[in-house]
Amino acid sequence: MNTITILLLLLGFHIAVTERIPTAIRSLAAQGALLALLPFLASPRPLWRAAALGFATVAVKSVAIPAILTHAVSRLEIKRETESLVSTKTSVLLTGVLSLSAFVACARFGLSGQDQLGAAAGLTLLFSGLLMMTTRVKAITQVIGFVVLENGIFLFGASSGSEFTLPIELGIFLDLFVAVFLMGILMLKIQRTFTHMDVRKIHTLKD
Amino acid sequence: MPSALPYVLAATFLVPGILALLIRDPCRSRVVGFGGGAVASFLGLVLTLVGAMREAPVRIPLPAPVPWAASELFLDGLSAFFLVLVFFIGFLVSVYAIGYMKEFDARRRGQAAPLLLNLLLLSMAFVVSAGDMLSFLLGWEAMSLASYFLVVLNHEKREARQAGLIYLIATHIGTGGILLAFLFLVQTTGSFSFNGFATVPISDPAILCATFWFALLGFGTKAGVFPFHIWLPYAHPEAPSPVSAVMSGVMIKMGIYGIVRFLFYLLPSPPASFGATLLALGLLSGVFGVLYAIVQHDLKRLLAFHSVENIGIILIGIGAASLCQATGRPDAARLLLVGGLFHVLNHATFKALLFLGAGAVLQGTHTRNIEKLGGLMRGMPLTGVAFLAGSLAISAVPPFNGFASEFTIYRGLWAAVGGAGTGGIYLAAMAGLALIGGLAVVCFVKVVGTVFLGNARSAQASAARDPSVAMEFPMGTLALFCLGLGVFPSIVLDRLMEITSFLSSAGGPASVAVPAAGGKPFTVAIALAIAIGGLWLLRTFLLRRNGQRAGGTWGCGFPYATPRMQYTASSFADPILHVFRGILRPHTTRTERLSGRFLLEVEHETHFHDLLENGLYLPVYRLFVRAAFQARRLHPGYIHLYLGYILGAVVLLLVFFH
Amino acid sequence: MKFVAHITLFILLGPLLVGVVRKTKAFLSCRQGASVFQPFLDLWKLFRRGIVRSTSASWVFDLSAPVVLGASLVLAAATPLWSREVPLPMHFILFLYLMALPRFFQTLAGLDTGSAFGGLGSSREVAVSAMAEPALILSFCGLAYLGGADTVSGMVAVVPPGRIPWRPEVILLAGTMFLLLLAENARIPVDDPATHLELTMIHEAMVLDHAGVDLAMIQLASGVRLVLFSAIVSGILFPQALSLPTFLAIPAAVVKVVLSGALIGAVEAGMARMKLSRVASYLLIATVLAAIALSVRYAG
C-alpha cells in the first residue's frame, strides 16, 4: 500500500513536471491502474465489491480517459508540448511547497502511520491537479489536471479509513467519465471555432 | 592586570602613527607607522592570550567622560575572543601594509594612513572591551570615522568618494539605531554599564522588541546583514587592500559582537522570534551574498559580497542558537553559538588572506577585473598558493578551517532537529547552508581558475611577480592558520566552549569540540595526506618510467587557440545565472554593427543591479532628495526671515512647554 | 587487513561497475558490446602510457589526479560496502563536504589548461553539484534520522525498525539517492559519459586534457565514486546484507553492485540526456522528494 502510494505520488510529480502531453497521458493511465489496486488493499471484503471498483477504475481511468485524451491530441493536432504560464522550475517549486504543506496539514489531522501518508499523498495530488489547472495554457492539460485532482480525492478517500461505497464511487466514475468526454467534445468545438486552444484567449468572449 | 596597561597599549598604537605623520621620508614613515601598529598589535595579542583570557573577567575603571556615569573596561571571555581577532589580524595586516602602502608614497594623504589604521585597530579593541554604553559608543564612532577616512584614501577617484559617502550615511544610520537601543535599556534600568543592563530585565514586550530591532538595524548595518548590506560592496573594493582586509575580516565582526552581546548578555531571555528573525536574515544574506558574488568581475567587489555571505553563515549559527535557547535546548544552542563565533574567527582568517592576496594581485597587475587576468600562478606562485588555501577554506572544503566552523554549526542544527516540533526550521537551515556551500565552491573555482590558472589574458597579467617579503609573510601565516585551524579546531573550540558555558544545561557536555564517533578532522586530514601523497609518488614514478612531454592544449582540432579563447569568468558563472535569473535579474544590452549583410562588431553588455538597491534604497533616496529640495525653500537667505524663525521657535517653546 | 580488503574491493568494483553499465546499455540497444572487463584493460593500458602535458598547465593540474583519486578513496573508506564496520567512520556532513575536495581540484584542472572545453565542463560540473547539494544534505539527514546514527556507515547499515522493511520514507530516500547518483556521477539524464566532442557534455569535457596516468586515476576515481553511491543506495534498500558473515557478505556486495550497474545501464538505455536548463528542475525534484521523505518521517 505504501509503495503504491509513493508510486502514485511520483507519477503525480511526473505529470506535473513533464513537458510532453503524451507522456503525461501515459503516466495518468499508470496512475489509474495503480489506483485500481487500492480497493483490494484497503477494504478487500467483500471481494466482489473490490473487484467491481477495481475494474471500474481501470476501465475509466486507465483505458477510457487516456483514450479520449490521446484521441483528442491526435484529432486536434495539438502540439506535443504542454505550455505553462510559469516556468518548469517554478512549477516544481510550487508543487514541492504544496506537497510539503499537504504533509504538514495531514500531520496536524492526527491520523496515524499509513493512513497519514495516503491522505497526504492524496492531498498532494489534489493540490498539484489544481495547480495544473491554474497554470496551464492548453485546455487538454487542464483536463489532465482535473483527472489528477480526482485521483487525489480517490486516494485521500481510500486512506482516510472510510469504507468504499460502491454506488457512490461508481457514480463518481460516471461523472468523471462524462465530464472528460464533454470536455473532449468542447475542445473539439473550441478548436473548430477559434483554431487554437489557448485558454488565455477565451477571456475575449466575456462580452 | 595592572590598570595602566590599556594606556600603554593605546600609546604604542598612537605614538608611531603620529610620528609617521611627522617623518618626511615616506618609506621611513611607513615602516615606523605600520611597524608600530604591528608591534602594538602583537603586544596586545600576547597580553590578551596570557592575561585577559586567563583572568577574565577583568575590570579596569576609566576616567569618566561625563560626571553622571562611570566608565570602565570590562573584559570577559567574549571580549577577549574578539580582542584576539582584532590584534591577530591587526598584526598581520600592519606588516602587510608596510609593503603594500608603497603606492601611496607619492601622495601626501598617504602619510595619514598609518595613524588611521592604528586608530581603527585601537578603536575596535576599545569597542569590544568597553563595559558601558558611553565608552562603547565612543569607540564605535572612532572606528566608523577612522574607517571612513581609510575608504576615501583614494579620494581622487570618484568611485572612492561615492563609496565613502554611502558608507558614512549607512554607518551613521546604524549608530543611530544602536544609540536608541541603548537608550531604551538606560530608560528601563537606570544604569549606563553593561552589567547594570543585564540585571534588570525589560518587562514590556513592546520595548523589548523595539530595543532588539534598533540594535539589529545598528549592528546589522555594520555587519552587512542582507537588507542593510548595501554599503559593503562599495566601500570594501575602494579601500586600499589591507584596509579592506581589516574591514571585512574584523570591523564587520563588531556588528556580530554587538548582536551577540545584546542577545546573550544584555537582554535576558529574549523571545524565540528574535532568534528566528536572525536565522531567516542569515539565510537570506548567505544565499543573496553568494549569488551576487558569483556574477561579479571585480575581484574585491566579489570578495565583499562573500563577506555578506559569511556574515549570513555566522548569523545562522547565532540566530539558531538564540532560537534553541528560547525553546529550551541549551546544549544545541551552545554548539550553535560556538560554531557561529568560530566562524567569526575563521572568516577573519581566510577573508583577510583573500583580500591581502587580491591586494598582491592588484599591485602586480593594476587591475581588479578578473577577465583581464589569468595564469598568475606562474608569475606569483606564493600568492597563488596562499589564495588557493584561502579559497578552499572559504568554500568550506575539509580539512580547512571554513569547514571546521560550518561543521560545528551543522552539528548544532542537527542536535536541534532531534527535538520534536520545530525541526523543519533547522532542516531548512541545513539545506540553505548546503546550497550556500555549493555556490561558494562555484564562485571560488571561478576566481582561482580565471585569475591564477590558464593563460594570461593581458600583458599586465603575464608580467606580474610575487610581492615583497613583508607582504608574503602575512599571507603565508594566514594560509597556515587556514589549514591549522581546520586540522586542529579543538584549540579554539575548547576555549569557545568555556566562554559559552553559561548556555549549558546542568548535565551538558563539558567539551563537545570533536564529535565522538567519526569525523575527527585530524584523522581525515592524515588519511587525505597519506592517500594523496602516495598517489603523487606513484604518479611521479610512473611518469618517470613512461615519459612525459609538453605540448599545446588540445584544441579539438582547431589550431591557433589564443588566451582570449579561454573560458571567461562570465561564461563560467552563466549556468548559475541562468538558473537564478529570476533573482539576479541581469540587464543585457546588445548592439550589432552591420555592413550590408556582414556582422562587423557585436557589443554585448550585462549588468547586475542589486535588487534592494533599485527597489528599496534608490526610491527612498529620491524621496529624501525631493524633500530636501522642498526644505531648501525655508532658507532663502533673508536674515529677517531667520530672525522670524527664532522668534516663532521661542514663542512656540514658551506656549507648549511652560 | 580489513582496511586493505575494503579499499581493494572498491578499486576492483569500480571498473567492473562501469563495465556492467556499458554492457547492459549495449544489450538493451541490441548490440554485442565490449566485455564487462574492458575497463580494466583500458586502465591497464592508460597506466603504462606517458602523458602530454599542456604548456599552459601549472602544478594544480599535476596535483589534480592524485587529489581526485586520493579523496575518493578516503570517501570510500567511510562507505559501508560489505560490513557496517568501515576503516574510517565519518560524520555524514564531513562526508558530503569532503566530496567537494576532488571536485574543486578537478574543475580547477579543467580551467588550468586554458581550453574552452575544460572551462565549459568545469562550469557545468560545479553548477550541477551546487544545486544537488541541498538534496544531498536533506536525504542524508533523512538517512541519519532513520538509522539513528550520524556516521555514514552507521546510518546506512541499520535495519529500520518496523513491520515491513521498505517503509515509504526508505523508498523515497533510495529513489532520491538514485536520482542524485545519476547527477553526481555524470550519468545520462544529466550528462552523457559516452559522448566526446559535444558541447553538451560535462565530465568528459573537463578531463579532455588529461592523459595516461592522470586519466587512469580520474577514471578509477569515477568508478570508485559510482560504487560508493551504489553501495549507499543498495545499503538503504538491503541493509540486511551488511550484517551477513564476511564470506557471504562480500559476494552479496558484488551482486548488489552488479545489479545497480544493470539498473543504471537500463536507465541510460531508456532515456535521453536532458537539456542543461532542465537539470535545475531535476535536482529540485530530488530536493522536494528528500523533503517529503523527511516530512513522512516526521509525520509517521
PDB file of N, CA and C in Angstrom, chain B residues 6-7 57-65 69-75 79 125-136 191-197:
ATOM      1  N   PRO B   6      46.113  49.389  29.525  1.00  0.00           N
ATOM      2  CA  PRO B   6      45.395  49.914  28.363  1.00  0.00           C
ATOM      3  C   PRO B   6      45.999  51.207  27.836  1.00  0.00           C
ATOM      4  N   TYR B   7      46.476  52.067  28.774  1.00  0.00           N
ATOM      5  CA  TYR B   7      47.055  53.337  28.314  1.00  0.00           C
ATOM      6  C   TYR B   7      48.349  53.092  27.557  1.00  0.00           C
ATOM      7  N   PRO B  57      36.675  37.406  34.110  1.00  0.00           N
ATOM      8  CA  PRO B  57      36.519  38.781  33.648  1.00  0.00           C
ATOM      9  C   PRO B  57      37.438  39.773  34.368  1.00  0.00           C
ATOM     10  N   VAL B  58      37.925  40.736  33.597  1.00  0.00           N
ATOM     11  CA  VAL B  58      38.813  41.770  34.117  1.00  0.00           C
ATOM     12  C   VAL B  58      38.065  43.097  34.062  1.00  0.00           C
ATOM     13  N   ARG B  59      38.160  43.876  35.124  1.00  0.00           N
ATOM     14  CA  ARG B  59      37.525  45.204  35.106  1.00  0.00           C
ATOM     15  C   ARG B  59      38.599  46.252  35.336  1.00  0.00           C
ATOM     16  N   ILE B  60      38.625  47.262  34.485  1.00  0.00           N
ATOM     17  CA  ILE B  60      39.576  48.354  34.648  1.00  0.00           C
ATOM     18  C   ILE B  60      38.788  49.644  34.577  1.00  0.00           C
ATOM     19  N   PRO B  61      38.731  50.393  35.676  1.00  0.00           N
ATOM     20  CA  PRO B  61      37.980  51.652  35.637  1.00  0.00           C
ATOM     21  C   PRO B  61      38.693  52.702  34.780  1.00  0.00           C
ATOM     22  N   LEU B  62      37.920  53.505  34.114  1.00  0.00           N
ATOM     23  CA  LEU B  62      38.455  54.584  33.279  1.00  0.00           C
ATOM     24  C   LEU B  62      37.973  55.909  33.863  1.00  0.00           C
ATOM     25  N   PRO B  63      38.694  56.985  33.579  1.00  0.00           N
ATOM     26  CA  PRO B  63      38.177  58.296  33.999  1.00  0.00           C
ATOM     27  C   PRO B  63      36.862  58.574  33.291  1.00  0.00           C
ATOM     28  N   ALA B  64      35.869  59.025  34.037  1.00  0.00           N
ATOM     29  CA  ALA B  64      34.543  59.197  33.464  1.00  0.00           C
ATOM     30  C   ALA B  64      34.513  60.375  32.504  1.00  0.00           C
ATOM     31  N   PRO B  65      33.955  60.209  31.313  1.00  0.00           N
ATOM     32  CA  PRO B  65      33.855  61.318  30.354  1.00  0.00           C
ATOM     33  C   PRO B  65      32.768  62.313  30.779  1.00  0.00           C
ATOM     34  N   ALA B  69      28.034  59.332  34.928  1.00  0.00           N
ATOM     35  CA  ALA B  69      28.148  57.898  34.656  1.00  0.00           C
ATOM     36  C   ALA B  69      29.597  57.470  34.752  1.00  0.00           C
ATOM     37  N   ALA B  70      29.828  56.364  35.404  1.00  0.00           N
ATOM     38  CA  ALA B  70      31.185  55.839  35.500  1.00  0.00           C
ATOM     39  C   ALA B  70      31.531  55.075  34.229  1.00  0.00           C
ATOM     40  N   SER B  71      32.812  55.085  33.896  1.00  0.00           N
ATOM     41  CA  SER B  71      33.251  54.398  32.689  1.00  0.00           C
ATOM     42  C   SER B  71      34.235  53.320  33.080  1.00  0.00           C
ATOM     43  N   GLU B  72      34.178  52.202  32.355  1.00  0.00           N
ATOM     44  CA  GLU B  72      35.142  51.159  32.699  1.00  0.00           C
ATOM     45  C   GLU B  72      35.357  50.242  31.501  1.00  0.00           C
ATOM     46  N   LEU B  73      36.497  49.558  31.552  1.00  0.00           N
ATOM     47  CA  LEU B  73      36.717  48.471  30.591  1.00  0.00           C
ATOM     48  C   LEU B  73      36.299  47.193  31.282  1.00  0.00           C
ATOM     49  N   PHE B  74      35.523  46.383  30.579  1.00  0.00           N
ATOM     50  CA  PHE B  74      35.084  45.131  31.171  1.00  0.00           C
ATOM     51  C   PHE B  74      35.418  44.012  30.183  1.00  0.00           C
ATOM     52  N   LEU B  75      36.364  43.168  30.570  1.00  0.00           N
ATOM     53  CA  LEU B  75      36.818  42.120  29.656  1.00  0.00           C
ATOM     54  C   LEU B  75      36.352  40.771  30.152  1.00  0.00           C
ATOM     55  N   SER B  79      34.736  39.227  25.103  1.00  0.00           N
ATOM     56  CA  SER B  79      35.567  40.359  24.700  1.00  0.00           C
ATOM     57  C   SER B  79      36.970  39.884  24.352  1.00  0.00           C
ATOM     58  N   ALA B 125      39.504  47.542  19.368  1.00  0.00           N
ATOM     59  CA  ALA B 125      39.847  46.902  20.643  1.00  0.00           C
ATOM     60  C   ALA B 125      39.061  47.535  21.769  1.00  0.00           C
ATOM     61  N   PHE B 126      38.865  48.850  21.680  1.00  0.00           N
ATOM     62  CA  PHE B 126      38.129  49.580  22.710  1.00  0.00           C
ATOM     63  C   PHE B 126      36.650  49.185  22.699  1.00  0.00           C
ATOM     64  N   VAL B 127      36.097  49.042  21.483  1.00  0.00           N
ATOM     65  CA  VAL B 127      34.678  48.677  21.369  1.00  0.00           C
ATOM     66  C   VAL B 127      34.402  47.362  22.073  1.00  0.00           C
ATOM     67  N   VAL B 128      35.245  46.341  21.798  1.00  0.00           N
ATOM     68  CA  VAL B 128      34.929  45.029  22.362  1.00  0.00           C
ATOM     69  C   VAL B 128      35.251  44.947  23.848  1.00  0.00           C
ATOM     70  N   SER B 129      36.073  45.892  24.356  1.00  0.00           N
ATOM     71  CA  SER B 129      36.346  45.787  25.781  1.00  0.00           C
ATOM     72  C   SER B 129      35.585  46.832  26.592  1.00  0.00           C
ATOM     73  N   ALA B 130      34.760  47.625  25.929  1.00  0.00           N
ATOM     74  CA  ALA B 130      34.016  48.653  26.659  1.00  0.00           C
ATOM     75  C   ALA B 130      33.014  47.992  27.589  1.00  0.00           C
ATOM     76  N   GLY B 131      32.905  48.540  28.809  1.00  0.00           N
ATOM     77  CA  GLY B 131      31.999  47.949  29.782  1.00  0.00           C
ATOM     78  C   GLY B 131      30.774  48.798  30.015  1.00  0.00           C
ATOM     79  N   ASP B 132      30.686  49.924  29.329  1.00  0.00           N
ATOM     80  CA  ASP B 132      29.496  50.746  29.494  1.00  0.00           C
ATOM     81  C   ASP B 132      29.146  51.386  28.173  1.00  0.00           C
ATOM     82  N   MET B 133      27.942  51.942  28.132  1.00  0.00           N
ATOM     83  CA  MET B 133      27.386  52.453  26.897  1.00  0.00           C
ATOM     84  C   MET B 133      28.199  53.607  26.311  1.00  0.00           C
ATOM     85  N   LEU B 134      28.657  54.504  27.172  1.00  0.00           N
ATOM     86  CA  LEU B 134      29.319  55.685  26.620  1.00  0.00           C
ATOM     87  C   LEU B 134      30.655  55.339  25.984  1.00  0.00           C
ATOM     88  N   SER B 135      31.451  54.522  26.680  1.00  0.00           N
ATOM     89  CA  SER B 135      32.741  54.190  26.059  1.00  0.00           C
ATOM     90  C   SER B 135      32.520  53.352  24.802  1.00  0.00           C
ATOM     91  N   PHE B 136      31.484  52.496  24.834  1.00  0.00           N
ATOM     92  CA  PHE B 136      31.186  51.700  23.644  1.00  0.00           C
ATOM     93  C   PHE B 136      30.896  52.611  22.454  1.00  0.00           C
ATOM     94  N   SER B 191      20.743  52.503  34.418  1.00  0.00           N
ATOM     95  CA  SER B 191      22.178  52.327  34.556  1.00  0.00           C
ATOM     96  C   SER B 191      22.829  52.514  33.188  1.00  0.00           C
ATOM     97  N   PHE B 192      24.110  52.861  33.204  1.00  0.00           N
ATOM     98  CA  PHE B 192      24.800  53.022  31.926  1.00  0.00           C
ATOM     99  C   PHE B 192      25.740  51.866  31.633  1.00  0.00           C
ATOM    100  N   SER B 193      26.006  51.028  32.642  1.00  0.00           N
ATOM    101  CA  SER B 193      27.007  49.983  32.413  1.00  0.00           C
ATOM    102  C   SER B 193      26.335  48.696  31.948  1.00  0.00           C
ATOM    103  N   PHE B 194      27.086  47.880  31.227  1.00  0.00           N
ATOM    104  CA  PHE B 194      26.542  46.649  30.672  1.00  0.00           C
ATOM    105  C   PHE B 194      26.076  45.722  31.789  1.00  0.00           C
ATOM    106  N   ASN B 195      26.846  45.694  32.879  1.00  0.00           N
ATOM    107  CA  ASN B 195      26.446  44.826  33.974  1.00  0.00           C
ATOM    108  C   ASN B 195      25.116  45.265  34.566  1.00  0.00           C
ATOM    109  N   GLY B 196      24.917  46.592  34.570  1.00  0.00           N
ATOM    110  CA  GLY B 196      23.662  47.110  35.059  1.00  0.00           C
ATOM    111  C   GLY B 196      22.502  46.736  34.152  1.00  0.00           C
ATOM    112  N   PHE B 197      22.741  46.790  32.837  1.00  0.00           N
ATOM    113  CA  PHE B 197      21.694  46.428  31.875  1.00  0.00           C
ATOM    114  C   PHE B 197      21.226  44.998  32.106  1.00  0.00           C
TER     115      PHE B 197
END
